[in-house]
Short mmCIF file of C-alpha atoms and ligand atoms in Angstrom, two decimals:
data_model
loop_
_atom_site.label_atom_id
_atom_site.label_comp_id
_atom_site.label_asym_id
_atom_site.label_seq_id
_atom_site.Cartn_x
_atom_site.Cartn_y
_atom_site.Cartn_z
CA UNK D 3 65.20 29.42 127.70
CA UNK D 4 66.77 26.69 125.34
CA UNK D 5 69.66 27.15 123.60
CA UNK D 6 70.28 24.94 120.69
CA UNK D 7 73.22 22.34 121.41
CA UNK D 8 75.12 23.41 118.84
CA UNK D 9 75.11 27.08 120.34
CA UNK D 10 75.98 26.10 123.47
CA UNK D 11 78.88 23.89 121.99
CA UNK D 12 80.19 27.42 120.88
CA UNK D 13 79.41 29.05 124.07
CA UNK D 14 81.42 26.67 126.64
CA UNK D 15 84.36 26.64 124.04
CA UNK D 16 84.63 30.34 124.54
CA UNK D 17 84.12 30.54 128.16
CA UNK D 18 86.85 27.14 128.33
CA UNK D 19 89.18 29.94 126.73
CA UNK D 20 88.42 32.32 129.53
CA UNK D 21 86.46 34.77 127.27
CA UNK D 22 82.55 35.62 128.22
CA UNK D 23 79.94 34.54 125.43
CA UNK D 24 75.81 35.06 125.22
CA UNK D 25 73.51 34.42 123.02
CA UNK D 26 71.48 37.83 122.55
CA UNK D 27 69.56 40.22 120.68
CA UNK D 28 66.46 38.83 118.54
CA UNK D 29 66.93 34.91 119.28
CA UNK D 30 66.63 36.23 123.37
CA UNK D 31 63.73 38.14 122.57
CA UNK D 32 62.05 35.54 120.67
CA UNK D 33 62.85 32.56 123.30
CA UNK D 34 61.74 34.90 125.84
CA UNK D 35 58.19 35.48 123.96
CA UNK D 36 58.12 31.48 123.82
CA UNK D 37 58.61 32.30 119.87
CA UNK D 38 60.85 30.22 117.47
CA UNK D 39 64.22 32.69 116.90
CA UNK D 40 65.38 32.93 113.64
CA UNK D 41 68.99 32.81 114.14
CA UNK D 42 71.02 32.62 116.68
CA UNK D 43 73.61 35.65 117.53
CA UNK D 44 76.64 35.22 119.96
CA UNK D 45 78.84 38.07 121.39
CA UNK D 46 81.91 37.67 123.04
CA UNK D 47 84.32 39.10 124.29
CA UNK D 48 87.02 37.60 122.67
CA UNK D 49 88.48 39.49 119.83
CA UNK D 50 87.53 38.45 116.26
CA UNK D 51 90.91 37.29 115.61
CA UNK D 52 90.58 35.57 118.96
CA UNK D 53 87.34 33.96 117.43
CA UNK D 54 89.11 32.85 114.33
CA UNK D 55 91.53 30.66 116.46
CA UNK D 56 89.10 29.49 118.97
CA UNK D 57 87.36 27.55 116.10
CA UNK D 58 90.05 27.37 113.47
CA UNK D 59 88.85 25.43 110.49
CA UNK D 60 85.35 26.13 110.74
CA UNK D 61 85.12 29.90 111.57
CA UNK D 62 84.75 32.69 108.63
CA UNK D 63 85.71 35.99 108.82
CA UNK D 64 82.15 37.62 107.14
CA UNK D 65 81.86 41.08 109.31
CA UNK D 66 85.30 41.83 110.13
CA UNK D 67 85.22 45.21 109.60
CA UNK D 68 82.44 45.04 112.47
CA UNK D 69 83.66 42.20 114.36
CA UNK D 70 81.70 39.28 113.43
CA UNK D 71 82.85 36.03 112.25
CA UNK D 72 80.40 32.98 111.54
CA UNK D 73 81.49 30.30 113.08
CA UNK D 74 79.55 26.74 111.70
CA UNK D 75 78.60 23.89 114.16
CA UNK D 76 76.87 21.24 113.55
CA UNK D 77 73.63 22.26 111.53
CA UNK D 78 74.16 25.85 111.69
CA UNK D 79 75.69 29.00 111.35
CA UNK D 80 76.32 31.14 113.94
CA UNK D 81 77.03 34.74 113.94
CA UNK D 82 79.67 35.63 116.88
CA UNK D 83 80.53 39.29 117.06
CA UNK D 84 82.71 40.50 119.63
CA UNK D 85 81.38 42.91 122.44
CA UNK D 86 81.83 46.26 120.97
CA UNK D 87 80.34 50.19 120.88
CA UNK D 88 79.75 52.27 117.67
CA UNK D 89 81.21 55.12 116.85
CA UNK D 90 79.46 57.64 115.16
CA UNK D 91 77.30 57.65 111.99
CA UNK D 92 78.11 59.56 109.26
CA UNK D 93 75.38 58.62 107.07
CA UNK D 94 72.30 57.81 109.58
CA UNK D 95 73.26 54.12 108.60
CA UNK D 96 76.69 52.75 108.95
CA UNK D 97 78.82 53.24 112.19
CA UNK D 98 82.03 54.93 110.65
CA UNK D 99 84.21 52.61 113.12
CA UNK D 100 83.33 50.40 115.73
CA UNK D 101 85.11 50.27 119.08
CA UNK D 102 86.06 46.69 120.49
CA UNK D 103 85.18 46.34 124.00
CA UNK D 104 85.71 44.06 126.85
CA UNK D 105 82.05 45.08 128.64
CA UNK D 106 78.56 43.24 127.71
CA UNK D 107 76.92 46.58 129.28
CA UNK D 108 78.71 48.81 126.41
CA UNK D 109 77.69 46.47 123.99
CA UNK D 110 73.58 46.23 124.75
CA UNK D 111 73.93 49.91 125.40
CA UNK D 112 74.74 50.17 121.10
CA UNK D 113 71.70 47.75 120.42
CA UNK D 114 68.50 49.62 119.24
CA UNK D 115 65.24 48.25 121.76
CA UNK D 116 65.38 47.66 124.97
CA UNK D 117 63.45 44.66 123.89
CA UNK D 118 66.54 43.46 122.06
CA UNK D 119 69.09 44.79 124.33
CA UNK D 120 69.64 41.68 126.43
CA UNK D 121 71.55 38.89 126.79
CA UNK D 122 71.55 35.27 128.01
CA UNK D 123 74.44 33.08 129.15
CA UNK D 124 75.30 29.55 129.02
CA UNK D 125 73.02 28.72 131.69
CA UNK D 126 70.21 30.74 130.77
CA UNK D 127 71.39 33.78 133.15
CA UNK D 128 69.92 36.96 131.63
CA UNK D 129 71.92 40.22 131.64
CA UNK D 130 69.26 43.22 131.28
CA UNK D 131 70.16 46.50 132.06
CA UNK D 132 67.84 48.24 130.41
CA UNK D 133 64.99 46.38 131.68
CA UNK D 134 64.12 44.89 128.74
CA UNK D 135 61.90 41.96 130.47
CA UNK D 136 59.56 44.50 132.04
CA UNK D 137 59.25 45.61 128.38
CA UNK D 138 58.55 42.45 126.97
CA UNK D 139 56.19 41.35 129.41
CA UNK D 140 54.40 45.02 128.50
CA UNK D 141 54.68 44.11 124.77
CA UNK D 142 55.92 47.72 124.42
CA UNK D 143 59.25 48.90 121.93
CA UNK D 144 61.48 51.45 123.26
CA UNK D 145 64.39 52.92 122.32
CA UNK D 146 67.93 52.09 124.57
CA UNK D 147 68.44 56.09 125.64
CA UNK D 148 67.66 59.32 123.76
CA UNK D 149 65.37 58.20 121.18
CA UNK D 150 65.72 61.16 119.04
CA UNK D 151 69.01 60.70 119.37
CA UNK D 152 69.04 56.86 118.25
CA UNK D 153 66.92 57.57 115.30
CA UNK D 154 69.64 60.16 114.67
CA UNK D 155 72.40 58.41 114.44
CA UNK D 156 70.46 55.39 112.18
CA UNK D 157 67.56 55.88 110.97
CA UNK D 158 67.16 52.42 109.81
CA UNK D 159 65.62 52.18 113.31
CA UNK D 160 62.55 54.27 112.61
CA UNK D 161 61.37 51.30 110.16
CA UNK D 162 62.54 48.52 112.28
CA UNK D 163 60.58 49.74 115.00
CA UNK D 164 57.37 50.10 113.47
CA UNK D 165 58.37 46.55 111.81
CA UNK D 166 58.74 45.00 115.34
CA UNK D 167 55.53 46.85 116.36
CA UNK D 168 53.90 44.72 112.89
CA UNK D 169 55.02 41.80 113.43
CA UNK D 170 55.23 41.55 117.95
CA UNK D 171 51.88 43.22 118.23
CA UNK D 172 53.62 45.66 120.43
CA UNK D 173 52.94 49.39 120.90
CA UNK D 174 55.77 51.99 120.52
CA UNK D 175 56.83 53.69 124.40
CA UNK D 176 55.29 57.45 123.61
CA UNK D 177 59.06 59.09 123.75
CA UNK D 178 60.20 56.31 121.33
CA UNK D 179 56.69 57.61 118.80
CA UNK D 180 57.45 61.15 119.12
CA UNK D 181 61.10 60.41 118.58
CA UNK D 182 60.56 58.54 115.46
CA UNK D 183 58.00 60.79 114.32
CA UNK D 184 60.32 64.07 114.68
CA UNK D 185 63.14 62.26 112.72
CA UNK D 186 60.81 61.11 110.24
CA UNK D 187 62.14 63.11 107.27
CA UNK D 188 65.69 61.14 107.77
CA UNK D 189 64.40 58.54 106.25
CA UNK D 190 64.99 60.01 102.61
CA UNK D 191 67.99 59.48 102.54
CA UNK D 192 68.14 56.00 102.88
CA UNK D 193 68.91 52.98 100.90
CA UNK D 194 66.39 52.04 98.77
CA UNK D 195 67.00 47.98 99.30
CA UNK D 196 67.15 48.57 103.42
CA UNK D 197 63.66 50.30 102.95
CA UNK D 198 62.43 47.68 101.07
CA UNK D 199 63.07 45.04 103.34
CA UNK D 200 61.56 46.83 106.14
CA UNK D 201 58.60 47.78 104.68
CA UNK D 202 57.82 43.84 103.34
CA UNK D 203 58.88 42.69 106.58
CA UNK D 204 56.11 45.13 108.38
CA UNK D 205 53.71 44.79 105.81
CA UNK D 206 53.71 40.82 106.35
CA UNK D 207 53.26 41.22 109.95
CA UNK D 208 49.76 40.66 111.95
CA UNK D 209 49.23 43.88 113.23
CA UNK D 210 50.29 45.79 109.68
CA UNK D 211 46.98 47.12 109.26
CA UNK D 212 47.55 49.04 113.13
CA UNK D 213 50.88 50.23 112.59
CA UNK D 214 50.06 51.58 109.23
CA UNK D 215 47.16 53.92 110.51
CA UNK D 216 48.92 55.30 113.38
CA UNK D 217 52.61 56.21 111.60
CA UNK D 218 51.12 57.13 108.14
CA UNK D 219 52.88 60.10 108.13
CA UNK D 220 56.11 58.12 108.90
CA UNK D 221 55.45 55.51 105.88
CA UNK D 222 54.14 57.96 104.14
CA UNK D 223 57.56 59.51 104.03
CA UNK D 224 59.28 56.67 101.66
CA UNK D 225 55.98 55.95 100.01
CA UNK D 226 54.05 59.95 99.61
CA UNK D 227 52.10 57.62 97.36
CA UNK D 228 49.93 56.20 100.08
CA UNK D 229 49.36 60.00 101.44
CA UNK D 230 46.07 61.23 99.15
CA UNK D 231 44.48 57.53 100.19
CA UNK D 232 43.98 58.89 103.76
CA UNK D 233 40.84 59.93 104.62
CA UNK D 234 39.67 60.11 100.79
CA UNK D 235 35.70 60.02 101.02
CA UNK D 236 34.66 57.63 98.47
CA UNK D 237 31.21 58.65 97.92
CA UNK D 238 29.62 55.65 96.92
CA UNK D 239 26.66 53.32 98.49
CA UNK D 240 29.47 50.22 98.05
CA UNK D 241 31.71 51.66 100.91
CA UNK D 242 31.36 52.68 104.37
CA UNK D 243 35.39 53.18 104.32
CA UNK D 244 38.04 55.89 103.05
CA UNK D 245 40.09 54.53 100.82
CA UNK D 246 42.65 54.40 103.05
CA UNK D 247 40.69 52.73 106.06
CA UNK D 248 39.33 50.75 102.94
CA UNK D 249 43.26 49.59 102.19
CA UNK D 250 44.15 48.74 105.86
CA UNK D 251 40.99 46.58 106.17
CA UNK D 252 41.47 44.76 102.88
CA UNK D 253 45.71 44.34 104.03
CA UNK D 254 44.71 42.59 107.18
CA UNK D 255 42.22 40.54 105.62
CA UNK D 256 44.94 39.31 102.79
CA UNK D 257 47.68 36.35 103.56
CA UNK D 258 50.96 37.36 104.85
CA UNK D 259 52.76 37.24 101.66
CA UNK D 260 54.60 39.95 100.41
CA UNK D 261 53.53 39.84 96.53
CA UNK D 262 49.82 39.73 98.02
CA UNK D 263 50.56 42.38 100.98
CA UNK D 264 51.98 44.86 98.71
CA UNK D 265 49.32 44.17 95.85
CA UNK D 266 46.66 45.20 98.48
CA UNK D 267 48.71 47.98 99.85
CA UNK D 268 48.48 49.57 96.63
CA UNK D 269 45.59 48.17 94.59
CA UNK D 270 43.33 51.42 95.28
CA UNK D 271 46.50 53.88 95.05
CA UNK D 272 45.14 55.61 92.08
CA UNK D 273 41.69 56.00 93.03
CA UNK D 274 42.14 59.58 94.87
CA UNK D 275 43.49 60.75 90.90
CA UNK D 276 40.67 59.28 89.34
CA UNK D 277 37.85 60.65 91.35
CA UNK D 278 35.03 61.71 89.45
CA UNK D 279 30.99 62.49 91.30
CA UNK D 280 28.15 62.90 89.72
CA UNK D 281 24.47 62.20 90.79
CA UNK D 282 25.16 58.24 91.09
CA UNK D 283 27.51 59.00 93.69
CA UNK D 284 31.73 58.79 93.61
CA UNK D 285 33.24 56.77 90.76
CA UNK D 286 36.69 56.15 90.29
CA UNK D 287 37.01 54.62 86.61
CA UNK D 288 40.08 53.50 85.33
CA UNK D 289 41.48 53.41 88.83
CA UNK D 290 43.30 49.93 88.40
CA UNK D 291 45.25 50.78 85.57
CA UNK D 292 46.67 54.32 87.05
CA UNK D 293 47.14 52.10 90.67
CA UNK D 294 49.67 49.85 88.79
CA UNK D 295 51.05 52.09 86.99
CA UNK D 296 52.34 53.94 90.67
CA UNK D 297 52.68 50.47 91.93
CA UNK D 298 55.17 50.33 89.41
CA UNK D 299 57.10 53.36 89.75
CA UNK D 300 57.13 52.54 93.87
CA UNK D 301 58.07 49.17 92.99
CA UNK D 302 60.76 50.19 90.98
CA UNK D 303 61.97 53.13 93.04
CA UNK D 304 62.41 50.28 96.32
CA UNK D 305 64.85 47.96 93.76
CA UNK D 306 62.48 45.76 93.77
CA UNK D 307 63.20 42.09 91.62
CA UNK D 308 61.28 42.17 87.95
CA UNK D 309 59.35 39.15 89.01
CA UNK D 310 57.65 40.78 91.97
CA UNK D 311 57.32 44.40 90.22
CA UNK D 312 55.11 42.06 87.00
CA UNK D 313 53.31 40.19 90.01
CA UNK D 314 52.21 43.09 91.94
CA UNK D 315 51.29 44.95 88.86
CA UNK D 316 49.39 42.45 87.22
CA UNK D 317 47.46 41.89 90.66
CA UNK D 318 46.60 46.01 90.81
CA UNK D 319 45.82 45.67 87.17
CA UNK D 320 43.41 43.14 87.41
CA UNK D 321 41.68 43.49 90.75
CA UNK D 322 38.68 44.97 89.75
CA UNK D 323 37.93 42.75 87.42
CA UNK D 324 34.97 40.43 87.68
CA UNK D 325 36.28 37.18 88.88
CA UNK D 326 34.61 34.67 86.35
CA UNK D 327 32.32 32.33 87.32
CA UNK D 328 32.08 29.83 84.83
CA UNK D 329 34.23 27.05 83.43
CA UNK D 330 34.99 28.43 80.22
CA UNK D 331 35.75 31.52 82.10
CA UNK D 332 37.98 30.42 84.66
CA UNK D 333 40.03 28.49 81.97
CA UNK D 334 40.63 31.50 79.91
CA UNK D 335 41.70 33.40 82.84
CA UNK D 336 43.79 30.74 83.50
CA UNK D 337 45.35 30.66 79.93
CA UNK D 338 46.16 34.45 80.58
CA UNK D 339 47.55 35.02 84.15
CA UNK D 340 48.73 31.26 84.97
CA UNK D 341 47.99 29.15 87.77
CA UNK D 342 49.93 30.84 90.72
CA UNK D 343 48.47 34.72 89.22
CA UNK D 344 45.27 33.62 89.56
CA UNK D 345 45.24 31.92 92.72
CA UNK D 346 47.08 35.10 94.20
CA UNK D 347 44.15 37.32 92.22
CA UNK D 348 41.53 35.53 94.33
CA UNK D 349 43.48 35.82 97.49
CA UNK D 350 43.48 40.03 96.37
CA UNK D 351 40.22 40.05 95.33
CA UNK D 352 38.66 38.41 98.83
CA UNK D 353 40.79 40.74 100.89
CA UNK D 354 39.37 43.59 98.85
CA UNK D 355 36.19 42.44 99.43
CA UNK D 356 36.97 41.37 103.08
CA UNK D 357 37.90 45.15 103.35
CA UNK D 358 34.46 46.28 103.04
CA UNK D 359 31.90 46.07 106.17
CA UNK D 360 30.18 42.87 106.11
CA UNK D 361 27.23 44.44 105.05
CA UNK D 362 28.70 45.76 101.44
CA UNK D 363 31.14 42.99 100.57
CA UNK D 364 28.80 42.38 97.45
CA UNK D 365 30.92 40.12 95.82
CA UNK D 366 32.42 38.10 98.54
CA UNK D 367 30.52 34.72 97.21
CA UNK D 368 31.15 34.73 93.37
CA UNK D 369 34.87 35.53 94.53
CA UNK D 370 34.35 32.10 96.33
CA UNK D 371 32.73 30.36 93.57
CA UNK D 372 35.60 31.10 91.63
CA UNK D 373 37.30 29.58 93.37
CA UNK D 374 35.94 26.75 93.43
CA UNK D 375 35.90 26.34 89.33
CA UNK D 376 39.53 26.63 89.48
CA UNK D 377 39.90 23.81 92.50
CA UNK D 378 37.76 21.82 90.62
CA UNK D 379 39.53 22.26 87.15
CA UNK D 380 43.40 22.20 88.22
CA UNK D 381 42.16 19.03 89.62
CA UNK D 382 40.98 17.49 86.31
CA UNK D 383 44.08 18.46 85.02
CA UNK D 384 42.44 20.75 82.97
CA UNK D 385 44.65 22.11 79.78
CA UNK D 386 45.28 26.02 80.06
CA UNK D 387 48.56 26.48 78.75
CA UNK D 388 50.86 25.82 75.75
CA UNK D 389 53.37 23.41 77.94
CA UNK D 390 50.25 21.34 78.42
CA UNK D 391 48.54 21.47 75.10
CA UNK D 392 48.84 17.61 73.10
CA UNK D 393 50.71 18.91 70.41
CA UNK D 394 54.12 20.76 70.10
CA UNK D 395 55.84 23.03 67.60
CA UNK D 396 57.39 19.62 66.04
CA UNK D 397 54.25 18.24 65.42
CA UNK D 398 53.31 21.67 63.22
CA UNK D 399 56.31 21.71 61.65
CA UNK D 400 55.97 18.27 60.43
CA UNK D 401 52.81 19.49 58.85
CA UNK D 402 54.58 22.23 57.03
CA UNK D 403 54.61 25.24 59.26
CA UNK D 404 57.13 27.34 59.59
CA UNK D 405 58.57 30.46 61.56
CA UNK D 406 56.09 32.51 63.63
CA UNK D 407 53.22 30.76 61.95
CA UNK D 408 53.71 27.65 64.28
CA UNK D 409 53.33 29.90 67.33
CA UNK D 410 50.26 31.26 65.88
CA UNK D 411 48.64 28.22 65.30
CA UNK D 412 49.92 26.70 69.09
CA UNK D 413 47.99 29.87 70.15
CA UNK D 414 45.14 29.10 68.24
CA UNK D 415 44.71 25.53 68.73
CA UNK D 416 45.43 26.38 72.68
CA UNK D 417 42.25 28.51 72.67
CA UNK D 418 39.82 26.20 70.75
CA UNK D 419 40.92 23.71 73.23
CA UNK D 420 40.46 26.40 76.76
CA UNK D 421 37.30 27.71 74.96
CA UNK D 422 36.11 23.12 74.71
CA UNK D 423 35.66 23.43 70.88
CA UNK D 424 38.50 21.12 70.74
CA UNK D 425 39.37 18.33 73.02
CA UNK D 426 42.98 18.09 74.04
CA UNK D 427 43.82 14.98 71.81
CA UNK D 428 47.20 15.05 69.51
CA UNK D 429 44.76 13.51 66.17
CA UNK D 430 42.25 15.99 66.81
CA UNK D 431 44.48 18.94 67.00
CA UNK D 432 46.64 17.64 64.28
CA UNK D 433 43.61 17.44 61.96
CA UNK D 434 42.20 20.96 62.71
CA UNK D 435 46.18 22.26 62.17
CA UNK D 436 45.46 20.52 58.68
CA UNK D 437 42.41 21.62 57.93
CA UNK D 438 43.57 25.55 58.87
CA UNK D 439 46.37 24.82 56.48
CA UNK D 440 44.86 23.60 53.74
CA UNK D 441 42.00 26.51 53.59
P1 ATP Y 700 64.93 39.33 113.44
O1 ATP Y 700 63.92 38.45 114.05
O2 ATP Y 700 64.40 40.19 112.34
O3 ATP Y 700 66.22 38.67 113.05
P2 ATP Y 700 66.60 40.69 115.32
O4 ATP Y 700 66.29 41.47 116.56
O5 ATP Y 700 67.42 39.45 115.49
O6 ATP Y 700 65.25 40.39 114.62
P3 ATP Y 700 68.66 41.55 113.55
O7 ATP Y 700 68.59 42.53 112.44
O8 ATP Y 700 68.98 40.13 113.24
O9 ATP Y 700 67.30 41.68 114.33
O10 ATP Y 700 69.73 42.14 114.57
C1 ATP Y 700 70.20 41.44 115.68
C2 ATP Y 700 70.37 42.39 116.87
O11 ATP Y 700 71.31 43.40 116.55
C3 ATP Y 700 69.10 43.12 117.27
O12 ATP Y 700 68.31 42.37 118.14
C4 ATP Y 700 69.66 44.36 117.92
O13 ATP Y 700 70.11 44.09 119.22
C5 ATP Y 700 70.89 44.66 117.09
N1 ATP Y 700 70.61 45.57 115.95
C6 ATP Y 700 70.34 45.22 114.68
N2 ATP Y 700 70.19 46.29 113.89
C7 ATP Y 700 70.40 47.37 114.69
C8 ATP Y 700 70.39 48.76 114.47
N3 ATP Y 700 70.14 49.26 113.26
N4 ATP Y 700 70.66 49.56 115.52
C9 ATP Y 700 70.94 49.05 116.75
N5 ATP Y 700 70.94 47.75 117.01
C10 ATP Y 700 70.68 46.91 116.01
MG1 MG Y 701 68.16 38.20 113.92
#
C-alpha cells in the first residue's frame, strides 16, 4: 500500500508523540483494490484537543463534536478523528454522543462494512478484525455485526451499501440483503439531501443497472415512482423489454453522469400512466411530458439544485423526440436547448436506444448522424445563439428600436440567420433590421 508523503508526515508526528495513528476506512479499501482513494482519513488515538496541539497552526477543529479535526500538510487535507465508539442513534442518522476511546478495535467495530472496517499503519501493517481482506478479495459487502441491527441504528447504511455494491461491483453477504431489505421502510425518514447523494452516487456507478433490479423494492422506497415501471408489459413490436428492464438497459448504456443517469432513470417514468392498447399494439402517448413532470416532483422532493431539476426535465421532455437529421435542423435545435442540452440529449437518446435488444434499436443510426451534424457545425462555428449573432441590442437601438421590440427583432434576425436565409454578417442584418422597420 502507498501512503501519500504528506500522510505519513502526519502519521510519524503522532506516533513521535507516543499516540497510535492509521490511515483507514475508504482510502484502505481503495489502495487495497489497487484503486485511487479519494481522501485520505487518519484516526488516532490522541484526543482532538491532543490533535490540535500536535499540529498547532495548521490543524482545524471541523468535527469536534465527533472528534475530527483537519489537519493540512503539504497539498492536502487530512481528516484525523480520534479512535472513538458511538453511542446510540436517536434518529437512525446521527450518533447522539460519541465515546472517545483509546482502542483501534472499538473504533472499526463502529464503522459500517467489514470492507471499510480496517486499518493500515505507518508501515503498511493492516489491522483487520473483522476480516475485511477475505471480503475484499470476495468482492462481497457485509455489515460489521448484526446487520439488522446496523441498519437500525443508521439507516444511511442501507443506501451506502447498495452504493458500494454500484460502484465496487460487489454483491451484498445474504444476512447483510435480508437485513437491509427488512429495515427498508426506515429509510422514510431520512434526509432528503443524504438520499440524494446516495442515490447519484449509485446511480453513476458501473454496476447501477444490477443493483437497481435486485433492491427495487429498497429504492423503490424513497423513489415509489420507479415501482409501476417494474415488470410493465409494453405491448409493442419496438420492445422486447418491460419498461423497467427497458430503463436498467438504457441506464447502463448512458455515461456516468448524474444529469444523464438520472434523465434515463426516469425518462419512461410516466409511461405505466399513459398506457393505452388497441389493435396496433401498446402505445404510451404523451408519456414524455407526464415523465418530467414526476421527474420534477422527485427532483424537487430530493433538494435537488434548479439547474439539474431544468436539465433533467428538459432531457425527459425531449427524449422522444426525433433527433433531427439535417443542418437546418440540428441548428434550430441548437438555438432551443444550447450546446451542452443537446449534446446530453444525444447521449439520452443513444442509451434509450442502446436499451432496446440489438435487433429493435430502430433509431440507433440517425441518433448517430445527428450527431455528426452537430460535430460538424460547432466546428464551423456555426451561429445558434443570440451571444453569437453579428449584431447586438446597440446596434438596433441605433436604428431606432426600443424596449422589448429590440429583443424581438434579435429573435427574429437570430432565426433567419439558424434557418440560412440570412448570413451572419453585421451589414446584412443591419439592413434586414431596416427594412423590417421601415415596412
Ligand atoms: P468514499 O470513497 O465514498 O469516500 P468511504 O468508505 O471513504 O468511501 P466515507 O463516507 O468517506 O466513505 O467514510 C469514511 C469511513 O467512515 C468509511 O469507510 C466507514 O468506515 C466509516 N463510515 C462512514 N459513514 C458511516 C456510517 N454511516 N456508518 C458507519 N460507518 C461509517
Ligand atoms: Mg472517504
Amino acid at each position: 500500500m502507498t501512503i501519500p508523503e504528506p500522510v505519513k508526515t502526519i502519521l510519524k508526528s503522532l506516533e513521535a508523540k507516543g499516540y497510535a495513528a492509521h490511515c483507514v476506512g475508504g482510502c484502505v479499501r481503495d489502495s487495497l483494490l489497487g484503486r485511487a482513494p479519494e481522501d485520505w482519513d487518519v484516526t488516532t488515538s490522541a484526543l482532538p484537543e491532543e490533535t490540535l496541539a500536535a499540529f498547532a497552526g495548521r490543524a482545524f477543529p471541523t468535527g469536534l463534536r465527533h472528534g475530527t479535526v483537519t489537519v493540512r500538510e503539504g497539498p492536502l487535507s487530512v481528516e484525523v478523528t480520534t479512535f472513538r465508539t458511538d453511542g446510540p442513534y436517536a434518529d437512525s442518522r446521527h450518533p447522539d454522543s460519541v465515546t472517545f476511546t483509546r482502542s483501534l478495535r472499538d473504533d472499526l467495530s463502529r464503522r459500517d462494512f467489514t470492507v471499510n472496517a480496517m486499518a493500515a499503519d505507518l508501515r503498511g501493517k493492516l489491522t483487520d478484525p473483522f476480516d475485511g481482506q477475505a471480503d475484499l478479495n470476495a468482492h462481497i459487502l457485509r455489515c460489521v455485526g448484526d446487520p439488522e441491527k446496523r441498519f437500525r441504528e443508521d439507516a444511511l447504511r442501507i443506501l451506502r451499501c447498495l452504493r458500494f455494491s454500484a460502484a465496487l461491483g460487489f454483491s451484498v453477504a445474504e444476512d447483510t440483503a435480508q437485513g437491509l431489505r427488512d429495515c427498508r421502510g426506515l429509510l422514510i425518514s431520512m434526509a432528503a439531501e443524504r438520499v440524494r447523494d446516495e442515490l447519484t452516487k449509485l446511480l453513476c456507478g458501473p454496476e447501477a443497472a444490477e443493483v437497481l433490479r435486485e433492491f427495487s423494492e429498497v429504492v423503490g422506497t424513497v423513489l415509489p415512482e420507479l415501482l409501476p415501471m417494474v415488470g410493465f408489459d409494453q405491448h409493442s413490436r419496438y420492445h422486447c423489454y418491460d419498461v423497467w428492464e427497458h430503463t436498467l438497459h438504457a441506464l447502463a448504456a448512458a455515461p456516468a453522469e448524474p444529469v444523464l443517469r438520472w434523465a434515463v432513470l426516469l425518462h419512461d417514468v410516466g409511461k405505466p400512466l399513459c398506457f393505452t392498447r388497441d389493435e396496433r399494439g401498446g402505445h404510451f402517448y404523451g408519456h414524455p411530458a407526464v415523465s418530467a413532470e414526476i421527474a420534477d416532483t422527485v427532483l424537487q422532493r430530493l433538494k435537488f439544485d434548479n439547474a439539474t431539476r431544468d436539465a433533467v426535465t428538459t432531457l425527459v421532455t425531449w427524449h422522444d423526440r426525433d433527433i433531427p437529421r439535417t443542418e437546418k435542423g440540428v441548428r434550430r435545435a441548437l438555438m432551443k436547448l444550447g450546446e451542452e442540452r443537446l449534446r446530453q440529449l444525444t447521449e439520452v437518446k443513444r442509451a434509450d436506444n442502446l436499451g432496446q435488444a440489438p435487433e429493435f434499436r430502430p433509431r440507433l443510426r440517425e441518433v448517430e448522424r445527428g450527431a455528426e451534424i452537430l460535430d460538424a457545425l460547432l466546428a464551423q462555428d456555426t451561429c445558434f445563439s443570440l451571444k453569437q449573432l453579428a449584431v447586438n441590442g446597440r446596434d438596433l437601438l441605433e436604428l431606432g428600436l426600443r424596449g422589448p421590440e429590440i429583443g424581438m427583432m434579435l429573435n427574429r434576425l437570430l432565426c433567419a440567420v439558424v434557418d440560412g436565409k440570412l448570413p451572419n454578417k453585421k451589414s446584412a442584418l443591419l439592413s434586414a433590421a431596416q427594412a423590417c422597420i421601415t415596412r
